[in-house]
mmCIF file of C-alpha atoms in Angstrom:
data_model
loop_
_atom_site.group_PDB
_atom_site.id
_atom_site.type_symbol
_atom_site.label_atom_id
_atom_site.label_comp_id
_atom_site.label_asym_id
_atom_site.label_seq_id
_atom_site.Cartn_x
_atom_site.Cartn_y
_atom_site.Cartn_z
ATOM 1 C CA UNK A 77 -7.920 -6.517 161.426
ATOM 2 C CA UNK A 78 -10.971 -3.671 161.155
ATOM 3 C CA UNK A 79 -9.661 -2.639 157.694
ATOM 4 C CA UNK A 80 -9.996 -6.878 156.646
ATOM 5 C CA UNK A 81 -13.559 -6.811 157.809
ATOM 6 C CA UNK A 82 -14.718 -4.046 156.856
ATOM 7 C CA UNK A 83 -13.453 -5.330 153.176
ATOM 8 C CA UNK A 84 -15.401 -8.807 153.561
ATOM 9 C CA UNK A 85 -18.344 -7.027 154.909
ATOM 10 C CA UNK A 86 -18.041 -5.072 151.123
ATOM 11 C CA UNK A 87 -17.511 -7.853 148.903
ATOM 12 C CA UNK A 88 -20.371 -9.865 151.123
ATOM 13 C CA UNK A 89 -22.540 -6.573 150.226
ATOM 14 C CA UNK A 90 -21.940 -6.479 147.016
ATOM 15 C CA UNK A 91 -22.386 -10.360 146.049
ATOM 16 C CA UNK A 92 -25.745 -9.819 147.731
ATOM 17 C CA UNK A 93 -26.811 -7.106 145.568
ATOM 18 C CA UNK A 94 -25.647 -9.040 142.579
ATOM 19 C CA UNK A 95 -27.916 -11.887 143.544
ATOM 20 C CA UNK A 96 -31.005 -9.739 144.346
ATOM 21 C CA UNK A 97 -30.270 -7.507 140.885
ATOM 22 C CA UNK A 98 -30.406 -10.717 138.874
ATOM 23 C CA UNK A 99 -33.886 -10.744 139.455
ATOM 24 C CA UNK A 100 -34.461 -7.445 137.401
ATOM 25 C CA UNK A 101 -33.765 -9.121 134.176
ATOM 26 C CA UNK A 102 -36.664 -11.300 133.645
ATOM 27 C CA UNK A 103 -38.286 -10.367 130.085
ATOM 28 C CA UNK A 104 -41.340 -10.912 131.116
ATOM 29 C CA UNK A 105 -40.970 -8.124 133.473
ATOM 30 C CA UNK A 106 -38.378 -6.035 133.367
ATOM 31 C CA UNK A 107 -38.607 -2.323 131.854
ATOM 32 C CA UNK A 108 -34.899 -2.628 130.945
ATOM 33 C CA UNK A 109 -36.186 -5.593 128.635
ATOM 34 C CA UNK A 110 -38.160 -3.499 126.414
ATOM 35 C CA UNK A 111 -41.140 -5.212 124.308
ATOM 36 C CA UNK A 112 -42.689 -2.662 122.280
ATOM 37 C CA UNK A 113 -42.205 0.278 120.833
ATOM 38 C CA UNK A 114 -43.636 2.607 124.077
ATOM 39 C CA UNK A 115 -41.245 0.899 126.417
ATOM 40 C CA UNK A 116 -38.633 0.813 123.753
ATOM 41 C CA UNK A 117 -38.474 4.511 123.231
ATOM 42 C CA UNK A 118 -38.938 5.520 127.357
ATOM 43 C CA UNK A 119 -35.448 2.615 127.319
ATOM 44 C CA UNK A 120 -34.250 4.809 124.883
ATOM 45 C CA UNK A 121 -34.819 8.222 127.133
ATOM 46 C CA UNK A 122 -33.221 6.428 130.248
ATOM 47 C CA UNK A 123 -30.039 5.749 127.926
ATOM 48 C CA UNK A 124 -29.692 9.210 126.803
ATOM 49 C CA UNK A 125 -30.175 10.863 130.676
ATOM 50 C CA UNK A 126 -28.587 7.918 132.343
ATOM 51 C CA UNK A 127 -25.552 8.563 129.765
ATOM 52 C CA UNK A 128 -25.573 12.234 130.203
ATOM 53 C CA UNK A 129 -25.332 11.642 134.137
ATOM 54 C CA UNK A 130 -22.275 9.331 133.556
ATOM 55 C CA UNK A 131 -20.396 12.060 131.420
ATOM 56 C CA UNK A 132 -20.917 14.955 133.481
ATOM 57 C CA UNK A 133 -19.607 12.762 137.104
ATOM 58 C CA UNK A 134 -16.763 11.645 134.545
ATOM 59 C CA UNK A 135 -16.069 14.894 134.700
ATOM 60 C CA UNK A 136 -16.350 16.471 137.722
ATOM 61 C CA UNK A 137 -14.367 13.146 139.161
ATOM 62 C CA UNK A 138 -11.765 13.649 137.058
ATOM 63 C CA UNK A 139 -11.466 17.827 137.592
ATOM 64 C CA UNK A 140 -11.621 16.539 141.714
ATOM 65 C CA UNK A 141 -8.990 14.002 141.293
ATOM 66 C CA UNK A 142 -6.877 16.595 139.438
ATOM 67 C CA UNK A 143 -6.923 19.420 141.292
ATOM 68 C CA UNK A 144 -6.359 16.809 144.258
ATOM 69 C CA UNK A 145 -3.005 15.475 142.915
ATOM 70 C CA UNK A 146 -2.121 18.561 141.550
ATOM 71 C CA UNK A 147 -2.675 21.575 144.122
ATOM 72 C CA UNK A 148 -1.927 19.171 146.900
ATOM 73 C CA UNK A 149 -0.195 21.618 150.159
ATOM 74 C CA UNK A 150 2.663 19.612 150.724
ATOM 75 C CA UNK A 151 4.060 20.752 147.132
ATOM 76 C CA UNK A 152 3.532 24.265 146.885
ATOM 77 C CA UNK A 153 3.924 24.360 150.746
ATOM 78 C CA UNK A 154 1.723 26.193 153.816
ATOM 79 C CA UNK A 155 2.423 29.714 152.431
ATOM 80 C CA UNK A 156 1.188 29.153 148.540
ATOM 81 C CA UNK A 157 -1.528 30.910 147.995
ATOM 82 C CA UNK A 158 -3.627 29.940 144.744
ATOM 83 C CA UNK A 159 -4.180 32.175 141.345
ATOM 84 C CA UNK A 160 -7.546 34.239 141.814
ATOM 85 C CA UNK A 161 -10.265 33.567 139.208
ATOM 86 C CA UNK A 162 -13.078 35.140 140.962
ATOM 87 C CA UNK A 163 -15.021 37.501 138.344
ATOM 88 C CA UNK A 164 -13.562 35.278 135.473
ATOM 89 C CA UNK A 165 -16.041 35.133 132.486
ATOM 90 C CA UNK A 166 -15.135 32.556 130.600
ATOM 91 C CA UNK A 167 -15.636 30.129 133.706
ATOM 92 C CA UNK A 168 -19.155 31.005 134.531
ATOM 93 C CA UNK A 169 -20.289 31.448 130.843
ATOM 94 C CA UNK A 170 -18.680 27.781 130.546
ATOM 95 C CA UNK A 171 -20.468 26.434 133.672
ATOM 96 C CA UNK A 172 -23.519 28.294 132.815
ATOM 97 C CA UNK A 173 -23.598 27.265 129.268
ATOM 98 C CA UNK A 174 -22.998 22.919 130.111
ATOM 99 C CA UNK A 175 -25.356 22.630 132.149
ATOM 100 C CA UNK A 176 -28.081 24.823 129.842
ATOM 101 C CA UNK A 177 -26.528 22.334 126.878
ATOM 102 C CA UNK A 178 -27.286 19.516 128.496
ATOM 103 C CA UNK A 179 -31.076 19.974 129.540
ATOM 104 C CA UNK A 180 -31.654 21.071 126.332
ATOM 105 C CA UNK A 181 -30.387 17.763 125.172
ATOM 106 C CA UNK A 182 -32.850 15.846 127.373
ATOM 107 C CA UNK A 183 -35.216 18.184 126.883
ATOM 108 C CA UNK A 184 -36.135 17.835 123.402
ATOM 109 C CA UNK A 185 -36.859 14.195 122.812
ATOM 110 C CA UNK A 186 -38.510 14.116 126.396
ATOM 111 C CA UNK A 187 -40.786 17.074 124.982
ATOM 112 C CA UNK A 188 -41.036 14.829 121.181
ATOM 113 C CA UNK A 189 -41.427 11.625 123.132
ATOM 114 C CA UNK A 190 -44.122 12.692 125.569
ATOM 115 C CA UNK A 191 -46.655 14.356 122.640
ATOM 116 C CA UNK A 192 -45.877 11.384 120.362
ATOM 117 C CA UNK A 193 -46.849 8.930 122.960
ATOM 118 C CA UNK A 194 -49.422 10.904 124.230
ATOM 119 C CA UNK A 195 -51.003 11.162 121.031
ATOM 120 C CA UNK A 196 -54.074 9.048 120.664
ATOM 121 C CA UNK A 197 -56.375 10.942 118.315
ATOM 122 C CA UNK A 198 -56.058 7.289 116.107
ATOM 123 C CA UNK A 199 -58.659 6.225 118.919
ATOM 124 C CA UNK A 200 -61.701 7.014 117.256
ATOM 125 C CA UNK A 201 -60.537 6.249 113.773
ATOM 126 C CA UNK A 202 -62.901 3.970 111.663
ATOM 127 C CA UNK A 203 -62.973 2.625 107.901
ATOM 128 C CA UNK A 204 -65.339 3.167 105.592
ATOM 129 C CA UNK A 205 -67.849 0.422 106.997
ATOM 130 C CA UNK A 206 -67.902 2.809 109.749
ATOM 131 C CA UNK A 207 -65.747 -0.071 111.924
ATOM 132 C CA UNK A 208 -62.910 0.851 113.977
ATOM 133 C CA UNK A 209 -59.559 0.602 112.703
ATOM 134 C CA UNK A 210 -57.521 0.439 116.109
ATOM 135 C CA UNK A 211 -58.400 -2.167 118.866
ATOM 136 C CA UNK A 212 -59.697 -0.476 121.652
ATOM 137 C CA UNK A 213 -59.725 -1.582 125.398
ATOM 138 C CA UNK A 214 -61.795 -0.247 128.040
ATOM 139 C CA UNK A 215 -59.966 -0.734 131.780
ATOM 140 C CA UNK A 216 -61.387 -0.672 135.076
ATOM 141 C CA UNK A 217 -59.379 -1.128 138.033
ATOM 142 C CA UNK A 218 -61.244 -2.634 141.184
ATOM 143 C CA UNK A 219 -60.241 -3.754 144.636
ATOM 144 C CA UNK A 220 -58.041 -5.819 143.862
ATOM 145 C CA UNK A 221 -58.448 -7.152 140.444
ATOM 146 C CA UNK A 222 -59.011 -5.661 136.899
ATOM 147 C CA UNK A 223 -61.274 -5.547 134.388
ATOM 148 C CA UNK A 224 -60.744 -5.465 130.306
ATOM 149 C CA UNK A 225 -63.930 -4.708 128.415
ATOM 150 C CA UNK A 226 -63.700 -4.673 124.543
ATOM 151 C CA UNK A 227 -66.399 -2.521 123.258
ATOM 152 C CA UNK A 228 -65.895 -3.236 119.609
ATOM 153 C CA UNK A 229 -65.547 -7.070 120.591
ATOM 154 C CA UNK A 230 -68.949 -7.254 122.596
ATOM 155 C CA UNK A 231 -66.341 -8.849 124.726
ATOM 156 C CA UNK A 232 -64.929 -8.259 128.420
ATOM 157 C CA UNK A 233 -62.634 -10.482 130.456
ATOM 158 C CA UNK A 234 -60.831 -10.316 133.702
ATOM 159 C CA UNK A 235 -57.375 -10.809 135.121
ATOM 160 C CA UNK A 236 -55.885 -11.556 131.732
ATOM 161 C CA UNK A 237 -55.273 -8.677 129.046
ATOM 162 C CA UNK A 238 -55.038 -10.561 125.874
ATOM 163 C CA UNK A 239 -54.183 -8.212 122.716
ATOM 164 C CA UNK A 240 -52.529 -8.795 119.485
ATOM 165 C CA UNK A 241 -48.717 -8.321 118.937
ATOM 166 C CA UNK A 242 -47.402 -5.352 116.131
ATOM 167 C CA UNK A 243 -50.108 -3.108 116.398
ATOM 168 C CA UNK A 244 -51.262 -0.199 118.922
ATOM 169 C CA UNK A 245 -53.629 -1.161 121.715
ATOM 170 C CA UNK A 246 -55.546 1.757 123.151
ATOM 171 C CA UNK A 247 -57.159 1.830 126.162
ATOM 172 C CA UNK A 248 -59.107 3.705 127.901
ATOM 173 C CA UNK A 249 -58.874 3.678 131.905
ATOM 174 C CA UNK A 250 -60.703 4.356 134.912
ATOM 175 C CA UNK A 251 -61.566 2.961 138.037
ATOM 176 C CA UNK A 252 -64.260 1.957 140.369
ATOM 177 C CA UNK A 253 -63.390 2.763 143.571
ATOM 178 C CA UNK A 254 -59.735 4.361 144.329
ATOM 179 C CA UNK A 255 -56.950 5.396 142.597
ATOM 180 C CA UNK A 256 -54.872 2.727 140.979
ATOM 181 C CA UNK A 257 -51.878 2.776 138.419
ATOM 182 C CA UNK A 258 -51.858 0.330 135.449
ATOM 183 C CA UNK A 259 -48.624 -0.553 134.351
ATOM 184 C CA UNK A 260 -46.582 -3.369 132.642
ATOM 185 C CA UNK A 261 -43.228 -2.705 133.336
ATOM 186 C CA UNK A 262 -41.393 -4.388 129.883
ATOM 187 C CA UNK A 263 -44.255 -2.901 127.860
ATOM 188 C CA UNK A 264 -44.579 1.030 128.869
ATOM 189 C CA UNK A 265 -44.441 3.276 131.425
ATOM 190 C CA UNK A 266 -47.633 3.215 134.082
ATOM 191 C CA UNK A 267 -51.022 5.693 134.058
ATOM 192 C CA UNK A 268 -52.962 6.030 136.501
ATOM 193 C CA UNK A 269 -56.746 4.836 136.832
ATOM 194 C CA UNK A 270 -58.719 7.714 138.597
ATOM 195 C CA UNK A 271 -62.167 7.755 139.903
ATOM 196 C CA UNK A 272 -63.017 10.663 138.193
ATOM 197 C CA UNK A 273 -61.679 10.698 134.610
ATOM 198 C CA UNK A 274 -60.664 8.737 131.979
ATOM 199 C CA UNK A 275 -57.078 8.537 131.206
ATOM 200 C CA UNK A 276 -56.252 7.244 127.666
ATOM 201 C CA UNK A 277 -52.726 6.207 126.357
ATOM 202 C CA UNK A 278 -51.883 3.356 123.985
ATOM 203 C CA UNK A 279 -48.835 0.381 123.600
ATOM 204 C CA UNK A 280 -47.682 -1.776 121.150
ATOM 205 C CA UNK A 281 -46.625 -5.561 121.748
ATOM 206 C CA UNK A 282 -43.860 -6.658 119.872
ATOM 207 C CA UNK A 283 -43.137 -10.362 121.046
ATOM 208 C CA UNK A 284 -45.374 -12.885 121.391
ATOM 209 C CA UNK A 285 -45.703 -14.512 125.204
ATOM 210 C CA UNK A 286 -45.846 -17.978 124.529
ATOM 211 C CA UNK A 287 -42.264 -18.627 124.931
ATOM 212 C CA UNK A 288 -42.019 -16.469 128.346
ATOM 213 C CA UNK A 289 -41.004 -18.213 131.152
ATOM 214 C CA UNK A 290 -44.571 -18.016 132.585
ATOM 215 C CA UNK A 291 -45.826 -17.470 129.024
ATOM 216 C CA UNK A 292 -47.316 -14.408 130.119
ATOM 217 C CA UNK A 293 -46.091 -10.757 130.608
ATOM 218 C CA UNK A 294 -46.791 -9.317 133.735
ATOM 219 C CA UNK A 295 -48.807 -6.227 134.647
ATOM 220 C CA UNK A 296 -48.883 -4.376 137.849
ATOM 221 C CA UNK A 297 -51.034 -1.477 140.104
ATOM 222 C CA UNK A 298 -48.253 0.908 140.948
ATOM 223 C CA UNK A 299 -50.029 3.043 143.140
ATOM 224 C CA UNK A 300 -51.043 2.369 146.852
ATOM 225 C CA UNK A 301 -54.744 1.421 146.981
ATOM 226 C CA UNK A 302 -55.081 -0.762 150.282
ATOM 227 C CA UNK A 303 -53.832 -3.357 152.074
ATOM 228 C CA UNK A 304 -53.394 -5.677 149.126
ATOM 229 C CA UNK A 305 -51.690 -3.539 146.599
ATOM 230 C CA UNK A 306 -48.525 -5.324 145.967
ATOM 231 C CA UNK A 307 -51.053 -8.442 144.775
ATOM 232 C CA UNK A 308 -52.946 -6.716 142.384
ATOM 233 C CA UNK A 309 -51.554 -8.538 139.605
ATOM 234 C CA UNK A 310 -52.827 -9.524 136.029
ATOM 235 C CA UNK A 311 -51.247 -11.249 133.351
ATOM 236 C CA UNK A 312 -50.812 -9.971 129.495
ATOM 237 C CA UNK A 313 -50.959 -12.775 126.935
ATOM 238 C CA UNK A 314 -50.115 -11.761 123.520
ATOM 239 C CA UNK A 315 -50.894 -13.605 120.524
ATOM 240 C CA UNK A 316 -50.338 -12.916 116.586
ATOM 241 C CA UNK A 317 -53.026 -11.569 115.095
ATOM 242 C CA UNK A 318 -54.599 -14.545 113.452
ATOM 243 C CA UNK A 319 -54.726 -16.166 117.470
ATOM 244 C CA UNK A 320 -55.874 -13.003 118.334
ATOM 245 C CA UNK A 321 -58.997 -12.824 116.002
ATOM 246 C CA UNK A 322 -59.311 -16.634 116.729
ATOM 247 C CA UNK A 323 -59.613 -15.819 120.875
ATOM 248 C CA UNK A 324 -62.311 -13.146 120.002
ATOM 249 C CA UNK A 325 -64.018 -15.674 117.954
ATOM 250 C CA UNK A 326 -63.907 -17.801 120.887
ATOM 251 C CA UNK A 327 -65.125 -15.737 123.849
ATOM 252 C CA UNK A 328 -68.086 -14.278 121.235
ATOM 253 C CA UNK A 329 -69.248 -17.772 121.237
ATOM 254 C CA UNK A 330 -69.871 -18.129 125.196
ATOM 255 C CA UNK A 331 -72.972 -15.362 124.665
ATOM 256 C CA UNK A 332 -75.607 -17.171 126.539
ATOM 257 C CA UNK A 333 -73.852 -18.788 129.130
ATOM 258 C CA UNK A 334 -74.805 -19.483 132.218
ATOM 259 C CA UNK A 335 -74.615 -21.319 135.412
ATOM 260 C CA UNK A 336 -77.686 -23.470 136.109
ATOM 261 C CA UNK A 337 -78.823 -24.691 139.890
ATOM 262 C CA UNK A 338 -80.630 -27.842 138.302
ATOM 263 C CA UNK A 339 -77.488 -28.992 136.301
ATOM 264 C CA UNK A 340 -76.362 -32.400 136.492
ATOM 265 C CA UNK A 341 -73.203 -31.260 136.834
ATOM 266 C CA UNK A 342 -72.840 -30.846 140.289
ATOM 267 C CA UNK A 343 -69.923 -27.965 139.872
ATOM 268 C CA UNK A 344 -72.180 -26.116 137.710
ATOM 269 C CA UNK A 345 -74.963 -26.337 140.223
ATOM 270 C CA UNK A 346 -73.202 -25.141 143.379
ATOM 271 C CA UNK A 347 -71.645 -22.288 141.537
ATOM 272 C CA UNK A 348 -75.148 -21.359 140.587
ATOM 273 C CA UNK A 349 -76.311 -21.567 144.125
ATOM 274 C CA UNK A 350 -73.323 -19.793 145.358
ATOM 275 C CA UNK A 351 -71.556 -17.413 142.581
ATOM 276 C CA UNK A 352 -73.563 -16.750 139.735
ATOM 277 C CA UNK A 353 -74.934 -13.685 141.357
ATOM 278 C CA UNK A 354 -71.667 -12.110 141.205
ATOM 279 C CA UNK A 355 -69.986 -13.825 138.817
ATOM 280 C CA UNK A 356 -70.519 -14.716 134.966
ATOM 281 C CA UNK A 357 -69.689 -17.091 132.963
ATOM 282 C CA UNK A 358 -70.225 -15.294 129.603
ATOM 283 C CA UNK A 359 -67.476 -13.807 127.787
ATOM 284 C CA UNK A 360 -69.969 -11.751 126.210
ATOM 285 C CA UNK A 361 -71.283 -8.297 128.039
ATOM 286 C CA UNK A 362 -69.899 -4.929 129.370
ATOM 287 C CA UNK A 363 -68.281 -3.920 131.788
ATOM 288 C CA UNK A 364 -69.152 -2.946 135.625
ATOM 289 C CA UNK A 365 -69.473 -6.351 137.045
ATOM 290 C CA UNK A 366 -69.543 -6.476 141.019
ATOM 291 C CA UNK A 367 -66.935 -9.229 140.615
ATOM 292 C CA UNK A 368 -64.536 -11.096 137.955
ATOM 293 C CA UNK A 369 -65.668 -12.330 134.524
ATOM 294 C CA UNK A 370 -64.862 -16.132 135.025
ATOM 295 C CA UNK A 371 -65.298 -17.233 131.249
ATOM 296 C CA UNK A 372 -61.605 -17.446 130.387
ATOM 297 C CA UNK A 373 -61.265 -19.106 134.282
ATOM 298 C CA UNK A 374 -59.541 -22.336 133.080
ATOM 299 C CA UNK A 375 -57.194 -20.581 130.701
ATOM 300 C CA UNK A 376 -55.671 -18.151 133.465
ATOM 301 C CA UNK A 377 -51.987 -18.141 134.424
ATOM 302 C CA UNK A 378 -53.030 -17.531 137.960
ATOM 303 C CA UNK A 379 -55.094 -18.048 140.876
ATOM 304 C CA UNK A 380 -56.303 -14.264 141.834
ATOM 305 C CA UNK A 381 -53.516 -12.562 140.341
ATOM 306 C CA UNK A 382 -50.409 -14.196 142.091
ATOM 307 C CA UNK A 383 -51.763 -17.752 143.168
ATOM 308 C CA UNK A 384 -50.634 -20.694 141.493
ATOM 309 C CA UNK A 385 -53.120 -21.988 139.092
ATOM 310 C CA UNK A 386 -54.628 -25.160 140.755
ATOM 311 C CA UNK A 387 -57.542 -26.509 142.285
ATOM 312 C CA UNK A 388 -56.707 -26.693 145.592
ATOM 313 C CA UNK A 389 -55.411 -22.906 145.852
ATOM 314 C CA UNK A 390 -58.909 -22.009 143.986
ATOM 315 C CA UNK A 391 -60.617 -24.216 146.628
ATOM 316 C CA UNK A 392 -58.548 -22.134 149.412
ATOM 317 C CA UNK A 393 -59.416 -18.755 147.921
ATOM 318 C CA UNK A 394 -63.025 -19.526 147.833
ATOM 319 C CA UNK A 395 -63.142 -20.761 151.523
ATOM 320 C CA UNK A 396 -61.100 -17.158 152.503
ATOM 321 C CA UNK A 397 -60.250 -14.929 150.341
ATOM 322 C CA UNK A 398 -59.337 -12.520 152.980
ATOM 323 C CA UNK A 399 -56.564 -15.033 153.876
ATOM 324 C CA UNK A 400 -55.163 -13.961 150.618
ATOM 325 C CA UNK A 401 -55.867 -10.603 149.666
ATOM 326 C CA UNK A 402 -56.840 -8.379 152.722
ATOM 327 C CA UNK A 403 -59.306 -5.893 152.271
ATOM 328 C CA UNK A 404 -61.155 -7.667 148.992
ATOM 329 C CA UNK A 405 -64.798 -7.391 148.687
ATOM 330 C CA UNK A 406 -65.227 -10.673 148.215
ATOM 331 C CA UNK A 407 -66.775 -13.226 151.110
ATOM 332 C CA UNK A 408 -65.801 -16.376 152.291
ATOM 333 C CA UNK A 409 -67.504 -19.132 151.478
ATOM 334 C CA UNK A 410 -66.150 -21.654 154.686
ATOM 335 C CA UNK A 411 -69.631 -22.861 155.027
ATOM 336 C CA UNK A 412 -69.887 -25.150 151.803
ATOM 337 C CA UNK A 413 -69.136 -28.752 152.140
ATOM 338 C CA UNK A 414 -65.752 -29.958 151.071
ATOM 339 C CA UNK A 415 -67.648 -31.842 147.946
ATOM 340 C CA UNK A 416 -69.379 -28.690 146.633
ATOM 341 C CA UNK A 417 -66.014 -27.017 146.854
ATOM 342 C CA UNK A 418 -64.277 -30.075 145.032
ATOM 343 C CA UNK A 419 -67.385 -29.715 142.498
ATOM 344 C CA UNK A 420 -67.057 -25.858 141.845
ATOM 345 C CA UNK A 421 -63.417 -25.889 141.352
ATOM 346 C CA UNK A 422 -63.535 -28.808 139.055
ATOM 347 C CA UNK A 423 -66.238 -26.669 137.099
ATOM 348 C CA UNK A 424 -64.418 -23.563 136.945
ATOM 349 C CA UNK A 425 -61.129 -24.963 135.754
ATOM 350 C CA UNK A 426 -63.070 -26.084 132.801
ATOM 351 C CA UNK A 427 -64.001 -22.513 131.857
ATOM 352 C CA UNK A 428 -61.968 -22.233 128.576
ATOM 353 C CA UNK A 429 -62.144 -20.619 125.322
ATOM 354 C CA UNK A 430 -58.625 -21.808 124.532
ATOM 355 C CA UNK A 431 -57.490 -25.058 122.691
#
């Protein structure tokens, strides 16, 4: 009767990790998805150790499961004593020499793989024109939000890292405040933003996100920074080149713009009362804003990071954003009217640069 529960209890186990593992296999954010090159060749070094792990418990299983069927007492009986191969050589240069083998093996392309992808002296490369030849992002982690600057662009965004697919995006990253870890888990492995210095790496997007199931990849902090770390989010679109250039185009053309109090529009006016001090609405600047660029506001994937893109959950996160995301800098704005909070969200949902 225990032995029949205790194999249900197993199989109930194991369908219940089969459900939850499911979930790793999303391509928009999964690192055993791979979508570029960086996250393709880290796939590549999990193969290769994973592999080497398999072959070497093949092995000592099946030397267990040997001796275990072989030397068993009961066949040699109680008084068998076993041959003596203490002191024998060839043993301990064999189990010396695996082991040795096989770091070596991992060893080398983990030593290739971490200059090669360390490597960004391509940074600071420019043409002849004296323009740069490698687009160049400039990160800044915040609590709890992000920041993408474009330098070459004149540009600088928030929320949403948009970059061009089959090329290398460098960036450069730091943060304001705390330590943070930038990461998109089906792009590359994650580097941490510090206080302090800048840390520089670069990755290459290989697949368009338009047909993703959110049409977005997924980025991630992946270091503890407060009580809202697991909803620091922001979303990676990815466009062909041509888009890409097209989206630059697009944000360079919101230089100038600005909230006004004595707009007709009465969205337009209440944000100006209420947010413009904080907020712009420019795509056009550099970075070190106290809060999010909202030029690209209408075009986001998300409300804050992780909320579903609507009015009303804009309308919530304005009245308490604390609700939300504990331990954000922003305030709550409970005390405007219902209509000015109607008005504002209406306004900011039409923030676009995209068609």
């Amino acid at each position: 009767m225990m032995k029949g529960l205790k194999k249900w209890r197993l199989v109930t186990l194991l369908a219940a990790l089969t459900i939850i593992l499911s979930g790793c296999g999303e391509e928009y954010l999964s690192t055993l998805l791979p979508a570029g090159e960086v996250g393709q060749d880290q796939f590549n070094l999990l193969l290769l150790t994973t592999g080497i792990m398999i072959l070497v418990m093949i092995v000592v299983f099946t030397i267990y499961f040997i001796a275990l069927a072989k030397f068993r007492r009961k066949k040699f009986g109680d008084d068998h004593m076993p041959k003596d191969v203490e002191g024998s050589h060839k043993l301990e240069l064999i189990w010396t020499a695996i082991p040795i083998l096989l770091v070596i093996i991992m060893a080398v392309p983990t030593v290739y793989y971490t200059y090669k992808l360390g490597d960004v002296s391509a940074m600071e490369a420019t043409d002849d024109e004296g323009n740069a030849e490698n687009l160049v992002v400039n990160v800044t982690a915040k609590l709890y939000w992000w920041e993408f600057e474009y330098p070459e662009q004149g540009i600088v965004t928030a929320q949403e890292l948009v970059v061009p697919t089959g090329e290398r995006v460098y960036f450069n990253l730091i943060s304001s405040d705390v330590k943070h870890s930038f990461w998109i888990p089906a792009i590359g492995g994650k580097l941490d933003t510090n206080v302090e210095n800048v840390n520089k790496f670069y990755l290459t997007f290989d697949k368009e996100s338009e047909g993703l199931e959110d049409g977005v990849f997924y980025g991630k902090c992946a270091e503890l920074c407060g009580p809202s770390h697991a909803l620091m989010d922001f979303k990676v679109k990815t466009l062909s080149p041509d888009d890409f250039d097209g989206w630059v185009a697009a944000m360079q053309e919101t230089e100038g713009a600005t909230a006004s109090a004595d707009s007709a529009d009465a969205g337009e006016a209440a944000f100006a009362q209420s947010c413009i001090g904080c907020h712009a609405v420019s795509g056009v600047g550099t970075s070190g804003a106290a809060a999010p660029n909202l030029a690209t506001y209408g075009d986001r994937n998300r409300v804050a990071g992780f909320l579903e893109h609507n009015e009303q959950n804009t309308i919530d996160w304005i009245k308490d954003p604390q609700k939300y995301k504990p331990g954000n800098l922003m305030p709550a704005f409970d005390s405007l009217s219902d209509e000015d909070l109607d008005a504002i969200a209406d306004y900011l949902h039409g923030l676009k640069v995209e068609e």
